[in-house]
mmCIF file of C-alpha atoms (C1' of nucleotides) in Angstrom:
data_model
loop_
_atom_site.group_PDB
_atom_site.id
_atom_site.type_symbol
_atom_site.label_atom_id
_atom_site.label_comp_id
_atom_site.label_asym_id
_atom_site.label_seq_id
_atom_site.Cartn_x
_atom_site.Cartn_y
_atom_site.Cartn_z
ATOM 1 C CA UNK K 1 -5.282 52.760 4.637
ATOM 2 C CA UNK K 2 -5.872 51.307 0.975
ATOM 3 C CA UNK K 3 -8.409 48.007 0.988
ATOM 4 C CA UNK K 4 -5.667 45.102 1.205
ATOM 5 C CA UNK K 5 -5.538 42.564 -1.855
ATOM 6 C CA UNK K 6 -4.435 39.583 -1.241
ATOM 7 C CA UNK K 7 -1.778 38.432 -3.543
ATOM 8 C CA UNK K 8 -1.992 35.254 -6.129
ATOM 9 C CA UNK K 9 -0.258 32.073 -5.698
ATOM 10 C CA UNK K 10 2.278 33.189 -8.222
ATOM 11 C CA UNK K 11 3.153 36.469 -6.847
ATOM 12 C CA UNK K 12 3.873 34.018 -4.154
ATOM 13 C CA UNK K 13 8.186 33.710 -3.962
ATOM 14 C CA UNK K 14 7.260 30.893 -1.437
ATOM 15 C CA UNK K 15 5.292 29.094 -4.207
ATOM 16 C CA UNK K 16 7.914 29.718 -6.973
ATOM 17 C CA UNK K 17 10.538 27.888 -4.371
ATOM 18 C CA UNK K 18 8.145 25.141 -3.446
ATOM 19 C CA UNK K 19 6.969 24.347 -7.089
ATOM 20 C CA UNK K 20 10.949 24.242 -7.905
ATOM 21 C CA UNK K 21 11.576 21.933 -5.839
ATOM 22 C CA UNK K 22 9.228 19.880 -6.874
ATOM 23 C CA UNK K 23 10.480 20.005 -10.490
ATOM 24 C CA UNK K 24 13.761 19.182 -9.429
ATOM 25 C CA UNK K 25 12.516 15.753 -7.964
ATOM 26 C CA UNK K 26 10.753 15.253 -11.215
ATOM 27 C CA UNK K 27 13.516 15.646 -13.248
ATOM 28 C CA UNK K 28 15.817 13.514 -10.734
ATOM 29 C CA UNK K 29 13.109 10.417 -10.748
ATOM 30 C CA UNK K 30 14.172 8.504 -13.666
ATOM 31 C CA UNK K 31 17.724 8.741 -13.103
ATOM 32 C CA UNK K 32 17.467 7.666 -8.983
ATOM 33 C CA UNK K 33 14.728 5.147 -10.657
ATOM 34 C CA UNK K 34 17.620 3.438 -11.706
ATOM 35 C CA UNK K 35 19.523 3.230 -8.388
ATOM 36 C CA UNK K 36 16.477 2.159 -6.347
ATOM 37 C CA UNK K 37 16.698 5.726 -4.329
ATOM 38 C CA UNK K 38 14.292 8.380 -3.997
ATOM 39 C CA UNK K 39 15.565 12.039 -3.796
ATOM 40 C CA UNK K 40 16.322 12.165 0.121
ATOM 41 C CA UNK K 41 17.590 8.946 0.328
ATOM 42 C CA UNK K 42 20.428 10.215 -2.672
ATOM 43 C CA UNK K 43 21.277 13.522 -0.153
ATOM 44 C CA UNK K 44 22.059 11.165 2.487
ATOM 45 C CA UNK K 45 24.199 9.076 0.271
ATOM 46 C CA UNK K 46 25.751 12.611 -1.050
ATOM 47 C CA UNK K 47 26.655 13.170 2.677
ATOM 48 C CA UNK K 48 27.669 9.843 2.725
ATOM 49 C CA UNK K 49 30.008 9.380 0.125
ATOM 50 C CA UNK K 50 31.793 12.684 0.952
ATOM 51 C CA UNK K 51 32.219 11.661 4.510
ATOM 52 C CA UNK K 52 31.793 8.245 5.726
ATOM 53 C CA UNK K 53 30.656 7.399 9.305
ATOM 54 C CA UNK K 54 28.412 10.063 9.984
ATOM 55 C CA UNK K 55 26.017 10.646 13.542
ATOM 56 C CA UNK K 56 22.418 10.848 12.747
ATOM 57 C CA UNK K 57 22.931 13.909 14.166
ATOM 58 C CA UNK K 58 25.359 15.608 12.379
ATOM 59 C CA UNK K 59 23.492 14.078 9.176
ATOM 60 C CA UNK K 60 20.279 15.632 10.546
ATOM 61 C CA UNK K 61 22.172 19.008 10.798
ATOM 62 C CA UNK K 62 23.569 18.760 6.991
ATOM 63 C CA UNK K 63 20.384 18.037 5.551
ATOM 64 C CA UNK K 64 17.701 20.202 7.918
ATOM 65 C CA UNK K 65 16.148 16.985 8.640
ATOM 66 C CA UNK K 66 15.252 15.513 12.426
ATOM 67 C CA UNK K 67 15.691 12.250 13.417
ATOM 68 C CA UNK K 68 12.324 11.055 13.103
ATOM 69 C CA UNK K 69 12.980 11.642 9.354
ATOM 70 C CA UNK K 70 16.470 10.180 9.607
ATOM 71 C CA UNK K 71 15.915 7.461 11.853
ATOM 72 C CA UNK K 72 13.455 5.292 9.099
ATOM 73 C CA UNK K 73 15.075 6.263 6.450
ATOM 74 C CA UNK K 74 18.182 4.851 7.204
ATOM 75 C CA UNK K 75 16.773 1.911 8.476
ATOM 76 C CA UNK K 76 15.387 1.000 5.030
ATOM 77 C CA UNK K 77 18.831 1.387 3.728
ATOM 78 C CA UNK K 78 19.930 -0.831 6.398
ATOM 79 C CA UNK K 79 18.029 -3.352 4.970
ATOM 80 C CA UNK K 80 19.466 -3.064 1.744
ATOM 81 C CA UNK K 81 22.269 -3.577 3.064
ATOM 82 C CA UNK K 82 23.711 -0.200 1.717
ATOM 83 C CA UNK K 83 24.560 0.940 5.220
ATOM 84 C CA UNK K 84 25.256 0.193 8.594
ATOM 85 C CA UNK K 85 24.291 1.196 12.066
ATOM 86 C CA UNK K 86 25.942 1.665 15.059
ATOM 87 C CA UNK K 87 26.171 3.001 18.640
ATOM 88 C CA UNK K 88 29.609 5.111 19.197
ATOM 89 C CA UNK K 89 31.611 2.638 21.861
ATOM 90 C CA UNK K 90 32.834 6.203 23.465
ATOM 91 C CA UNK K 91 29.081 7.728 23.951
ATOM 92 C CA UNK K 92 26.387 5.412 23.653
ATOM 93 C CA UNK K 93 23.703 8.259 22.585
ATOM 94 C CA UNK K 94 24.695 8.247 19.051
ATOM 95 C CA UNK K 95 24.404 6.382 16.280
ATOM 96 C CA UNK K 96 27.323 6.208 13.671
ATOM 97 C CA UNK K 97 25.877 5.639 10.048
ATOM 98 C CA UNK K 98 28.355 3.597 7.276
ATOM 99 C CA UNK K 99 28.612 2.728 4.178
ATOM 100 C CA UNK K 100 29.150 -0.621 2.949
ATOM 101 C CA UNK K 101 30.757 -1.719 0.964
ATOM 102 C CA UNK K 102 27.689 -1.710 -1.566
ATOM 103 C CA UNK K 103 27.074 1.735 -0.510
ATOM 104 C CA UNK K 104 30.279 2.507 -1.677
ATOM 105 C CA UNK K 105 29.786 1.169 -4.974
ATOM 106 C CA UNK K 106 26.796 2.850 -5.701
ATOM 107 C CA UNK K 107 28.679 6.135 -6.074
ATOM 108 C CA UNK K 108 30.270 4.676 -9.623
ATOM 109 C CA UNK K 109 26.686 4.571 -10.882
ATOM 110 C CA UNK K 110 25.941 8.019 -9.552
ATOM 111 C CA UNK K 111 28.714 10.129 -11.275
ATOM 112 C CA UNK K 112 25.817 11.226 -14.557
ATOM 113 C CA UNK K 113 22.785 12.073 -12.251
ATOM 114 C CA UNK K 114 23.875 15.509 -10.661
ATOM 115 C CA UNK K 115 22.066 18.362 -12.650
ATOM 116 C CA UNK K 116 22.547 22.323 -12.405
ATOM 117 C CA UNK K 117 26.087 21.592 -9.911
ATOM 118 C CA UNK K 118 26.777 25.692 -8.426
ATOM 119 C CA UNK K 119 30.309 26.211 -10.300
ATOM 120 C CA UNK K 120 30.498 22.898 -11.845
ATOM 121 C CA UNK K 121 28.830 21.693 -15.378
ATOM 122 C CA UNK K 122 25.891 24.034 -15.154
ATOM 123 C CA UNK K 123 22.954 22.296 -16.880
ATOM 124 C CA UNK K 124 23.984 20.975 -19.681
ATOM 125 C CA UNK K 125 22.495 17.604 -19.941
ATOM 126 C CA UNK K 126 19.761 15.667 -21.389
ATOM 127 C CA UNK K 127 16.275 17.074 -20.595
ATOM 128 C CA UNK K 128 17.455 19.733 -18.767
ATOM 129 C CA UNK K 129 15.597 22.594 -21.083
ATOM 130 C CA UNK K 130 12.850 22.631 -18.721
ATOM 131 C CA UNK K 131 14.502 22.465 -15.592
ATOM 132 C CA UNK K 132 16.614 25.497 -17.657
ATOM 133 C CA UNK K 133 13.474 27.765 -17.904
ATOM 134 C CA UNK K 134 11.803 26.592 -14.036
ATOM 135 C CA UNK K 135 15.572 28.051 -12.323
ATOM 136 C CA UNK K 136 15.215 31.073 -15.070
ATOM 137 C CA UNK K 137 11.458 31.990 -13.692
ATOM 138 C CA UNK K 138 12.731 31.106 -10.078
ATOM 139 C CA UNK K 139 15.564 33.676 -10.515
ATOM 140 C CA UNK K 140 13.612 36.185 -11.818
ATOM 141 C CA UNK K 141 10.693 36.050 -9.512
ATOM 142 C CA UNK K 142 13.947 36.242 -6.777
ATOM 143 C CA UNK K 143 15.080 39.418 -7.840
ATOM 144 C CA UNK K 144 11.716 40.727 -8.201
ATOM 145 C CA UNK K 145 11.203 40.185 -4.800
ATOM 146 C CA UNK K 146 14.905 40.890 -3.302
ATOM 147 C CA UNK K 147 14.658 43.939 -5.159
ATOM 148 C CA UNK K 148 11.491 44.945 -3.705
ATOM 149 C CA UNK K 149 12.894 45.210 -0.388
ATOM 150 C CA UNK K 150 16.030 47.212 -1.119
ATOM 151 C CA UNK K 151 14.064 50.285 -2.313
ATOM 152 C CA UNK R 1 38.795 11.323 -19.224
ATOM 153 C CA UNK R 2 40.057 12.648 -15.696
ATOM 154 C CA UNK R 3 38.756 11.155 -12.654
ATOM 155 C CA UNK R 4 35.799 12.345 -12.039
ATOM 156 C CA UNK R 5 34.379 13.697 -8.713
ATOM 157 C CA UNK R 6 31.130 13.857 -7.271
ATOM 158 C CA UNK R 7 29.736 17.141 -6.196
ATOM 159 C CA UNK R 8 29.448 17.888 -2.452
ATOM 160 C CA UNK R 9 25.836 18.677 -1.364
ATOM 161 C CA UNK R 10 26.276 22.220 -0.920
ATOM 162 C CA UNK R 11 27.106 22.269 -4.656
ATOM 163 C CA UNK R 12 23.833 20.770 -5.845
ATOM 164 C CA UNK R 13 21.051 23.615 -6.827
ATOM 165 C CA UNK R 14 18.567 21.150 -6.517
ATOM 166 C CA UNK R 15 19.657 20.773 -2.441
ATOM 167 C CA UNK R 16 19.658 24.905 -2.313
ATOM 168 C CA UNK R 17 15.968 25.065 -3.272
ATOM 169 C CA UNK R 18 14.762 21.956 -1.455
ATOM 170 C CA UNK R 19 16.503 23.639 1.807
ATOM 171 C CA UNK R 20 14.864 26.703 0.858
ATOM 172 C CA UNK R 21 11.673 25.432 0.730
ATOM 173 C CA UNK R 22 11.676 23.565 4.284
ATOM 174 C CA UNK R 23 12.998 27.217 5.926
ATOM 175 C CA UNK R 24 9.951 29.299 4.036
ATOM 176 C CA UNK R 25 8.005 26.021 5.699
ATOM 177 C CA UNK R 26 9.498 26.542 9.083
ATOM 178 C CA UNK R 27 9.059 30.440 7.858
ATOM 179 C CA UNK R 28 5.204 30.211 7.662
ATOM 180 C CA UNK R 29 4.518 27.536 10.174
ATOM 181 C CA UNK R 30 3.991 29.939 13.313
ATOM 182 C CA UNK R 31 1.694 32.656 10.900
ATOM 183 C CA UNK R 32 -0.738 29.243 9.918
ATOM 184 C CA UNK R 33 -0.826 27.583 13.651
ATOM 185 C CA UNK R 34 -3.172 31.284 13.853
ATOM 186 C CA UNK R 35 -5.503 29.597 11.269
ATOM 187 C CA UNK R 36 -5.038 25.874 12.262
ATOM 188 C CA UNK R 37 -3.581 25.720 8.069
ATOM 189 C CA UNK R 38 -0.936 23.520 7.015
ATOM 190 C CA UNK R 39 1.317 25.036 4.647
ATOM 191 C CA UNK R 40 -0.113 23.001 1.661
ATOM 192 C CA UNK R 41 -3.793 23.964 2.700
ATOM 193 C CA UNK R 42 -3.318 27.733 2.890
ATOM 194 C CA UNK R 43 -1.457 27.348 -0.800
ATOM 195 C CA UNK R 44 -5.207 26.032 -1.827
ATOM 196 C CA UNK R 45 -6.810 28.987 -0.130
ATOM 197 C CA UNK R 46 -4.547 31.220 -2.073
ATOM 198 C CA UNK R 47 -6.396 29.757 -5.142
ATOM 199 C CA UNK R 48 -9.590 29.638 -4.068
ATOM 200 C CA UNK R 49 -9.371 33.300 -2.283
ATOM 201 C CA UNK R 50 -8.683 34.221 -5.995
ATOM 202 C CA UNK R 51 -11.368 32.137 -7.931
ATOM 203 C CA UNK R 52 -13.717 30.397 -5.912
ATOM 204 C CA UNK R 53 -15.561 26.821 -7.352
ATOM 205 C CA UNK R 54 -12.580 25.486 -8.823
ATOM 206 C CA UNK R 55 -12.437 21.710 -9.905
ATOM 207 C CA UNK R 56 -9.920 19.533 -8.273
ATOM 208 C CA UNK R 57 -8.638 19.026 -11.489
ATOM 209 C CA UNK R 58 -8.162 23.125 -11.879
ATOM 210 C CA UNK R 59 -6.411 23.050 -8.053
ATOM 211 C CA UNK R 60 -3.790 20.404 -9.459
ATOM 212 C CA UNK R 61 -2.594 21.738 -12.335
ATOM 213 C CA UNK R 62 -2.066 25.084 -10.751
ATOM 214 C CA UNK R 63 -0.425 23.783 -7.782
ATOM 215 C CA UNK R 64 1.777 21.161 -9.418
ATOM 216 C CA UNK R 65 -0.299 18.329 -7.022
ATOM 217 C CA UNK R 66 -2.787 15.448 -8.345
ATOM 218 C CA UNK R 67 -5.713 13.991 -7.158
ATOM 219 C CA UNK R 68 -3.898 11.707 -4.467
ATOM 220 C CA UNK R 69 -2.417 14.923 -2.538
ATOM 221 C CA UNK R 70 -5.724 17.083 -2.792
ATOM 222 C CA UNK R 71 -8.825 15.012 -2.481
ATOM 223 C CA UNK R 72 -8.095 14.038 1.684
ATOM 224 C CA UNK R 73 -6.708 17.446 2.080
ATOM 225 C CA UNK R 74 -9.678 18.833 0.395
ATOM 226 C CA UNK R 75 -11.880 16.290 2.526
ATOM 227 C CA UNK R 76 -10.266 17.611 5.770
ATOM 228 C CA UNK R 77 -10.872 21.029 5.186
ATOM 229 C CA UNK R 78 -14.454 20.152 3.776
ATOM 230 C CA UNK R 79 -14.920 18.228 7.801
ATOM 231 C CA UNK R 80 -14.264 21.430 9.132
ATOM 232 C CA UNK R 81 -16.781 23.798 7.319
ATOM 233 C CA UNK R 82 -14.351 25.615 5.575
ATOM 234 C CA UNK R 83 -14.916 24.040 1.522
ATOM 235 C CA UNK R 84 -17.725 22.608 0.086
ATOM 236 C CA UNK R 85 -17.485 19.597 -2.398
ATOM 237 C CA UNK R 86 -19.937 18.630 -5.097
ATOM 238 C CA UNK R 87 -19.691 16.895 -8.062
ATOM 239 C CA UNK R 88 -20.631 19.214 -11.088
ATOM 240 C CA UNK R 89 -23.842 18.506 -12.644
ATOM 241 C CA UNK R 90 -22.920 19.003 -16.013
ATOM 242 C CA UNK R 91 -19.832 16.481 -16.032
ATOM 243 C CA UNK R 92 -19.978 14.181 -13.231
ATOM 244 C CA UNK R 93 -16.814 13.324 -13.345
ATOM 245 C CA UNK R 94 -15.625 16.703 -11.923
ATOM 246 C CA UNK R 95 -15.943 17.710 -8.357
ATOM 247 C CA UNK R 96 -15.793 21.537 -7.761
ATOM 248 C CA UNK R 97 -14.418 22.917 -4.460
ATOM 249 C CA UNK R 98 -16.177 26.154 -3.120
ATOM 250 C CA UNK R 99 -15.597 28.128 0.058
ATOM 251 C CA UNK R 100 -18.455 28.213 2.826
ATOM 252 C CA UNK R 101 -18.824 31.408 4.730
ATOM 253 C CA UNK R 102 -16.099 30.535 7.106
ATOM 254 C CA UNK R 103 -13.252 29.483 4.481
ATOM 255 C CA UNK R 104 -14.369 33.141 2.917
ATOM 256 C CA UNK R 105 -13.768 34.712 6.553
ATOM 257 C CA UNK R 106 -10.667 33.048 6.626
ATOM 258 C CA UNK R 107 -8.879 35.328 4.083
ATOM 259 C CA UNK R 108 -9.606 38.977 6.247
ATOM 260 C CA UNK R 109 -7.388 36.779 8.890
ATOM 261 C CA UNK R 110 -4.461 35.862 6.331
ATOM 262 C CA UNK R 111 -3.655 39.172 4.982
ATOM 263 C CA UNK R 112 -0.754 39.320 7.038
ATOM 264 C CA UNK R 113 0.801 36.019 6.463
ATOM 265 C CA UNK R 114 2.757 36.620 2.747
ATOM 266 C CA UNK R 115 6.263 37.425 2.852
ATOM 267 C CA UNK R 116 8.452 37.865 -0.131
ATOM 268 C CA UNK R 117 5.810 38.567 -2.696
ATOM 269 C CA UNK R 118 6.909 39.287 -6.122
ATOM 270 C CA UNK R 119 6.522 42.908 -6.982
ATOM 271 C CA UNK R 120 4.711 43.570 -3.806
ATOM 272 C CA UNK R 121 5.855 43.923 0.021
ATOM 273 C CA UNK R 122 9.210 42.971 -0.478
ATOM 274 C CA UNK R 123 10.905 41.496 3.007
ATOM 275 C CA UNK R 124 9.931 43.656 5.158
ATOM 276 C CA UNK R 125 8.061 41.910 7.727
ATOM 277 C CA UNK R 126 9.186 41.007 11.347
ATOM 278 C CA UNK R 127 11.842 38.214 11.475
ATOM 279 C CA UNK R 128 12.252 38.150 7.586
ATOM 280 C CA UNK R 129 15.694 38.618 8.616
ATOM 281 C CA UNK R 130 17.185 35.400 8.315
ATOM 282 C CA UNK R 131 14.577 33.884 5.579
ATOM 283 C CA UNK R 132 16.545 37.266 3.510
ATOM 284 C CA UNK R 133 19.906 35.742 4.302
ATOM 285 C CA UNK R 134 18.991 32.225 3.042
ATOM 286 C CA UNK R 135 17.292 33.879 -0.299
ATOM 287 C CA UNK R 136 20.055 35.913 -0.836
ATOM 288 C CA UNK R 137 22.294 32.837 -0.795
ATOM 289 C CA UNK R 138 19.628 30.997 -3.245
ATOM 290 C CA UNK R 139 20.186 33.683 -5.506
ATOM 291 C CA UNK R 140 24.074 33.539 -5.439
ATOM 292 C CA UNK R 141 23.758 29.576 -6.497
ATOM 293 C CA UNK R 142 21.303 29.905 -8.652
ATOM 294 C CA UNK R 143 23.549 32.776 -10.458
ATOM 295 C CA UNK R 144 26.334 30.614 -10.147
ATOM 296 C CA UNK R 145 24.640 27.795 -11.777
ATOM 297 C CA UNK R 146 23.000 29.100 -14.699
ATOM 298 C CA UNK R 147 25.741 31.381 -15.364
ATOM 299 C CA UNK R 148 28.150 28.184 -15.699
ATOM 300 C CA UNK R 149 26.160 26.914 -18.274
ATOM 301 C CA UNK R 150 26.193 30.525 -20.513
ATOM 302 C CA UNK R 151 30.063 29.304 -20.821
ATOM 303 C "C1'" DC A 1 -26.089 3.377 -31.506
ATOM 304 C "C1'" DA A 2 -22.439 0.226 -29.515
ATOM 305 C "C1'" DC A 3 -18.069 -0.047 -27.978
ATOM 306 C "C1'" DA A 4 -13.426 1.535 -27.391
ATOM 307 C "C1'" DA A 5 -10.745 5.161 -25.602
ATOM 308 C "C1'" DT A 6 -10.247 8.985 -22.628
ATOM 309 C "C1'" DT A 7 -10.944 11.790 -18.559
ATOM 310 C "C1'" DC A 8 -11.683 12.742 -13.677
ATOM 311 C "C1'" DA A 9 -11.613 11.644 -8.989
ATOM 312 C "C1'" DA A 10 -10.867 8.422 -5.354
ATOM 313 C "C1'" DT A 11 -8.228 4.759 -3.200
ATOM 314 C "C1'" DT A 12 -4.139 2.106 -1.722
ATOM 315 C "C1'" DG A 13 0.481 1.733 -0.509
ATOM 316 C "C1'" DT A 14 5.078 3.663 0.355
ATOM 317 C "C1'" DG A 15 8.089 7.210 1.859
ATOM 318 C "C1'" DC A 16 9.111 11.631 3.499
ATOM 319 C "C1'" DG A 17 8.712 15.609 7.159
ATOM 320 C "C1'" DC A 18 7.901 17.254 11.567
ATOM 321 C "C1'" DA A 19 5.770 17.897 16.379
ATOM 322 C "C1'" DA A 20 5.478 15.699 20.623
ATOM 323 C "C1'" DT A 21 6.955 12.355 23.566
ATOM 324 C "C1'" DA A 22 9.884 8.635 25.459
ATOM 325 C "C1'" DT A 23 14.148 6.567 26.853
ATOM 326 C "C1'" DA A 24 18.696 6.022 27.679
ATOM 327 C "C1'" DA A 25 23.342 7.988 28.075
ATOM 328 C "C1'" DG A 26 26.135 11.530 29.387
ATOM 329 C "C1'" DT A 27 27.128 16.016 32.027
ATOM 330 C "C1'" DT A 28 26.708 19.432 35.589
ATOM 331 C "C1'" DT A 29 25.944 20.891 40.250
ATOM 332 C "C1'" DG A 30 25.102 21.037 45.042
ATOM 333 C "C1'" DC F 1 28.305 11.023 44.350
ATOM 334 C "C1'" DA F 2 23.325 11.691 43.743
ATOM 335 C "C1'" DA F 3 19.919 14.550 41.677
ATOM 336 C "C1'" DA F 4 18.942 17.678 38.092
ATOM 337 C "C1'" DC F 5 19.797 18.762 33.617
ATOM 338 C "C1'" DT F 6 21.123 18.109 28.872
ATOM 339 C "C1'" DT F 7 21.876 15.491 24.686
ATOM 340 C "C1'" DA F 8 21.083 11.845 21.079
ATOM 341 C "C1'" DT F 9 18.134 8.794 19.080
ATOM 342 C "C1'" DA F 10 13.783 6.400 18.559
ATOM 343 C "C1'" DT F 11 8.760 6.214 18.354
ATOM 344 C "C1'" DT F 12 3.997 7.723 17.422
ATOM 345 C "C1'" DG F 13 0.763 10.243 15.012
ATOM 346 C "C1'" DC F 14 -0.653 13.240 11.369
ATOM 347 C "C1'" DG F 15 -0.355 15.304 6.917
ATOM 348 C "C1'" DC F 16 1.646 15.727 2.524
ATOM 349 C "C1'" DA F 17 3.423 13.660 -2.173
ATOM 350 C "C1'" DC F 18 3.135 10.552 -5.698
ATOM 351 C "C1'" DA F 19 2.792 5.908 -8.344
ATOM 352 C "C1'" DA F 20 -0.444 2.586 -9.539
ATOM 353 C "C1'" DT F 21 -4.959 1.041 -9.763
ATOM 354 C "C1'" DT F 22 -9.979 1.355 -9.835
ATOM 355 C "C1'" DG F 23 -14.479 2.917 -11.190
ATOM 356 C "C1'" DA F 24 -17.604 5.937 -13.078
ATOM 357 C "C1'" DA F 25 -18.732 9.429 -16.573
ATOM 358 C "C1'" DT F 26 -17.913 11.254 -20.954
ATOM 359 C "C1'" DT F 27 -16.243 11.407 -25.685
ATOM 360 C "C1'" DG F 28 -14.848 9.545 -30.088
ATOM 361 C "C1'" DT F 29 -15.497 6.288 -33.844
ATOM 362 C "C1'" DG F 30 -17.067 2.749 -36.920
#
DNA sequence: CACAATTCAATTGTGCGCAATATAAGTTTG
DNA sequence: CAAACTTATATTGCGCACAATTGAATTGTG
């Protein structure tokens, strides 16, 4: 058996994925800058505004997040007042998570922030040459590595 | 102007790679509890594997963190004998990162951790299975997306 | 050479992200 | 119907991740 190498970070698919995302937050900062939200908090409110009252369970599910993720987060958007909380009267266990009414609004201002939408306006926006040439390299160093396994 | 319409979440790129990271994450996680690494940490061995006394400065710009993310993970790693830290006599300012003995010993133990290297193993591995699945859909919406943009 | 500007690392504070555990509500079973 | 089991959420603790600030070392400039 040949002396193992180990690879480099960037042969690394896992990297290429991890340093993406990243990027992606980047590029989403300034624009959820301007509606007070951080990245995660926005996915909620994505869940949100395409289906209202929500469990933090079946939130948890749609995102791959667990409550103890959920759970604070939500709270702090409680206290904006962007959502409420509250136990289902029919079983007690869950929590049902809505918007307000200000949580509704918000969508209006998010309509310009989604980048790079699968089937939808592709990325043709301001600033998105970089983000352009990261998913280019990430799609590449995909097939490189999907490809290596078919053979 | 029609109505415009916001973009579910399993539209979004940017929520394909972000998922994609957490399941390499979830991917790794049992491979790393072997070497008591986080995910994070082991991505700094993977540099320092390659080119050992590396300045913290160095470590961030090739893995996309700054100083706030690596100097306590560098100081927990340095509490448990696996990287030395000293500041570099020529330039005080910097503080170069080497590997003791054990954080060298480390790597013969790792060799089996990568999965989905670029141009290397491929997928191959045992229960790659369903972290295949979930690149093969990455690759469908990142085709999808870029490809809406070559319109 | 003095002093301003820059660079590098560390620190502080906030918000994820998840494992482990706790608690309460609901369900199943003998 | 009571005990065992399961489910849903919350909590605690630890480790990223990054913005903002600090402080020390170095570099650039008049």
């Amino acid at each position: 058996m040949a002396h193992q190498t180990m690879p480099t970070i960037d042969q690394m698919l896992c990297f290429a994925v991890y340093a993406t995302g990243h990027a992606f937050t980047r590029f989403y900062k300034p624009r959820l800058d301007a509606l007070d939200l951080t990245y995660p908090q926005y996915l909620v409110f994505l869940v949100l505004w395409e289906q209202d009252d929500v469990t933090v369970k079946a939130l948890g599910e749609r995102l791959f997040l667990d409550s103890g993720t959920i759970t604070p987060l939500i709270k702090r958007l409680e206290a904006r007042g962007l959502v409420t909380r509250r136990r289902d009267e029919d079983d007690e266990r869950q929590v049902r998570i809505r918007l307000t009414k200000e949580g509704r609004d918000l969508k209006a201002r998010a309509f310009s922030i989604p980048l790079a939408v699968i089937e939808g306006t592709g990325l043709t926006q301001d600033g998105a040459g970089a983000m352009r040439e990261e998913l280019l390299a990430l799609r590449a160093r995909l097939d490189a590595a999907l490809s290596a396994q078919d053979k």
